[in-house]
Short mmCIF file of C-alpha atoms in Angstrom, two decimals:
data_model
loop_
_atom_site.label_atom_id
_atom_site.label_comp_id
_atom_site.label_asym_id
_atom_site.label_seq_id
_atom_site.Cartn_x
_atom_site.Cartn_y
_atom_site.Cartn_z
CA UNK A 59 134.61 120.70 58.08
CA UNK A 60 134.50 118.09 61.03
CA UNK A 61 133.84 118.17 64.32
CA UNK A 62 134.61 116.01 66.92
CA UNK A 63 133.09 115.80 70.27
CA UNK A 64 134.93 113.48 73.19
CA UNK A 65 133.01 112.81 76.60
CA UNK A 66 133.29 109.94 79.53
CA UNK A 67 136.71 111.03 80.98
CA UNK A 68 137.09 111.54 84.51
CA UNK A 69 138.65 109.95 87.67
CA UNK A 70 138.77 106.55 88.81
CA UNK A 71 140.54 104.13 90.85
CA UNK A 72 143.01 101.75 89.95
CA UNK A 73 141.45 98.42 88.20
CA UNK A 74 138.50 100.65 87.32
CA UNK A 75 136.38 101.21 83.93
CA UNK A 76 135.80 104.03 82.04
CA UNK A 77 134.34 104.34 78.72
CA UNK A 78 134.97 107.27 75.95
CA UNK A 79 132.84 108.18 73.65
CA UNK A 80 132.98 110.17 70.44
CA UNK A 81 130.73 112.32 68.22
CA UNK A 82 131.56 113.38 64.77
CA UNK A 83 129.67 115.65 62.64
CA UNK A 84 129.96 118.14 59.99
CA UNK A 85 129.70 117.96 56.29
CA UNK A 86 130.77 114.57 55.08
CA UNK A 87 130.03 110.76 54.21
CA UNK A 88 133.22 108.51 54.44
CA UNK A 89 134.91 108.31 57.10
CA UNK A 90 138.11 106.05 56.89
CA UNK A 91 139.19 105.28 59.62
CA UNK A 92 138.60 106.47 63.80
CA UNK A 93 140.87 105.96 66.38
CA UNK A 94 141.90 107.12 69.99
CA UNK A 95 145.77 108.37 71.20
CA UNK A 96 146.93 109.43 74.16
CA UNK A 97 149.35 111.67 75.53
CA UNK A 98 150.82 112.31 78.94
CA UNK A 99 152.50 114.72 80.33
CA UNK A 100 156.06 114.91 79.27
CA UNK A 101 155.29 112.35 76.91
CA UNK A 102 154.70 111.94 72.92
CA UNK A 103 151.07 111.50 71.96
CA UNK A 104 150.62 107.62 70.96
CA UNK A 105 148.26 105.62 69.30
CA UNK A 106 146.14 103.72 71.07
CA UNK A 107 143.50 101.81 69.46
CA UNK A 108 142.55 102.22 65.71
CA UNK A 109 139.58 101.15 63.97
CA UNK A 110 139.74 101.26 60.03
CA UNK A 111 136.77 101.39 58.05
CA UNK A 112 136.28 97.51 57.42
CA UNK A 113 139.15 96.50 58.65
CA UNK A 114 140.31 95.16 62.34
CA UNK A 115 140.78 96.82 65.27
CA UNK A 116 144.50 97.26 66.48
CA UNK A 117 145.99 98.39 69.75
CA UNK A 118 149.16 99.62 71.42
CA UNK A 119 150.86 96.27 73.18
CA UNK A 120 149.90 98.09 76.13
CA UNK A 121 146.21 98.33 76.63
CA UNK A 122 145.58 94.61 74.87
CA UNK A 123 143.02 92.60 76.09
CA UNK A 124 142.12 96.00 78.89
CA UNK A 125 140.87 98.64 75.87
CA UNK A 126 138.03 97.80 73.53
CA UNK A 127 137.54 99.97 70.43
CA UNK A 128 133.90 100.17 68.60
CA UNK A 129 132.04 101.77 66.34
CA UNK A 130 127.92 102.32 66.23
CA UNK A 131 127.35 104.34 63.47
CA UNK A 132 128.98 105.94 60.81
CA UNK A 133 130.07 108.78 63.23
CA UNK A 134 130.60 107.53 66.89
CA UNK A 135 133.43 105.89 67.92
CA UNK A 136 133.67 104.36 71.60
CA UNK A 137 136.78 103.22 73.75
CA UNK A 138 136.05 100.90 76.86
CA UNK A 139 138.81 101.18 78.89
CA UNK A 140 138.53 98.15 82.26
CA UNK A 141 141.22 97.16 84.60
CA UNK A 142 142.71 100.97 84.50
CA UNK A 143 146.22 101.27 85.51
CA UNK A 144 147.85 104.75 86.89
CA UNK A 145 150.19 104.56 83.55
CA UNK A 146 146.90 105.17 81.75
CA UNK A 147 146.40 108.46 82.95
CA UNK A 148 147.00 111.15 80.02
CA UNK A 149 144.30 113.12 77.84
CA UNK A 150 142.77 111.06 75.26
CA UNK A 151 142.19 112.61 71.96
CA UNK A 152 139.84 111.23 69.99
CA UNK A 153 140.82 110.92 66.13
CA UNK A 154 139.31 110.23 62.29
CA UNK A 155 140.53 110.42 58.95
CA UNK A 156 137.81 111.82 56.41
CA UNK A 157 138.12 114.24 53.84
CA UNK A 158 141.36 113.64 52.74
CA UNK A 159 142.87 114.42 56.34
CA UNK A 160 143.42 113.59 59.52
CA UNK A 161 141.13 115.49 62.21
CA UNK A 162 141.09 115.32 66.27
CA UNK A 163 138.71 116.13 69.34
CA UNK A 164 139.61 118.33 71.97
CA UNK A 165 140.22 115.75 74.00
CA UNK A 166 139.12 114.54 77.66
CA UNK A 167 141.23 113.90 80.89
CA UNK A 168 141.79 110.36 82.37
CA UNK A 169 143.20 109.89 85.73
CA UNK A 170 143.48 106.72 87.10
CA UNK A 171 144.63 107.51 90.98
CA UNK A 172 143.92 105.97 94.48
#
């Protein structure tokens, strides 16, 4: 089983930084790739920024050169998120593929908002 444990949402102005963070545990070693989606309401939940396990980082057309995407260890995964637009608000679900499946946090509320 996996476990995945999102923090660092919250509320925050327009042109603003936030920065996600999240913890995986449970009983495993690989862990192929982490990633963070999004979904607002109304809307479909969308990718964006992945991280696969050696490979490059890639992100929705929408947060480039805003969102940053890294990895510390073998089980955190981070999202810096600067210059934070209202269209960014949504819950951000934090994401990893180990064990043969696909597994997601809880996820954590961002509201960007004057």
């Amino acid at each position: 089983q996996v476990q995945l444990v999102e923090s660092g949402g919250g509320l925050v102005q327009p042109g603003g930084s936030l920065r996600l963070s999240c913890q995986a545990s449970g009983s495993f070693s690989g862990i192929y790739a982490m990633g963070w989606y999004r979904q607002a309401p109304g809307k479909q939940r969308e990718l964006v920024a992945g991280l696969p396990s050696g490979g490059s980082a890639n992100y929705a057309d929408s947060v480039k050169g805003r969102f940053t995407i890294s990895r510390d260890n073998a089980k955190t995964v981070y999202l810096q998120m600067n210059s934070l637009k209202p269209e960014d608000t949504a819950v951000y679900y934090c994401s990893i593929l180990a064990l043969g499946r696909v597994w997601w946090g809880q996820g954590t509320q961002v509201t960007v908002s004057s």
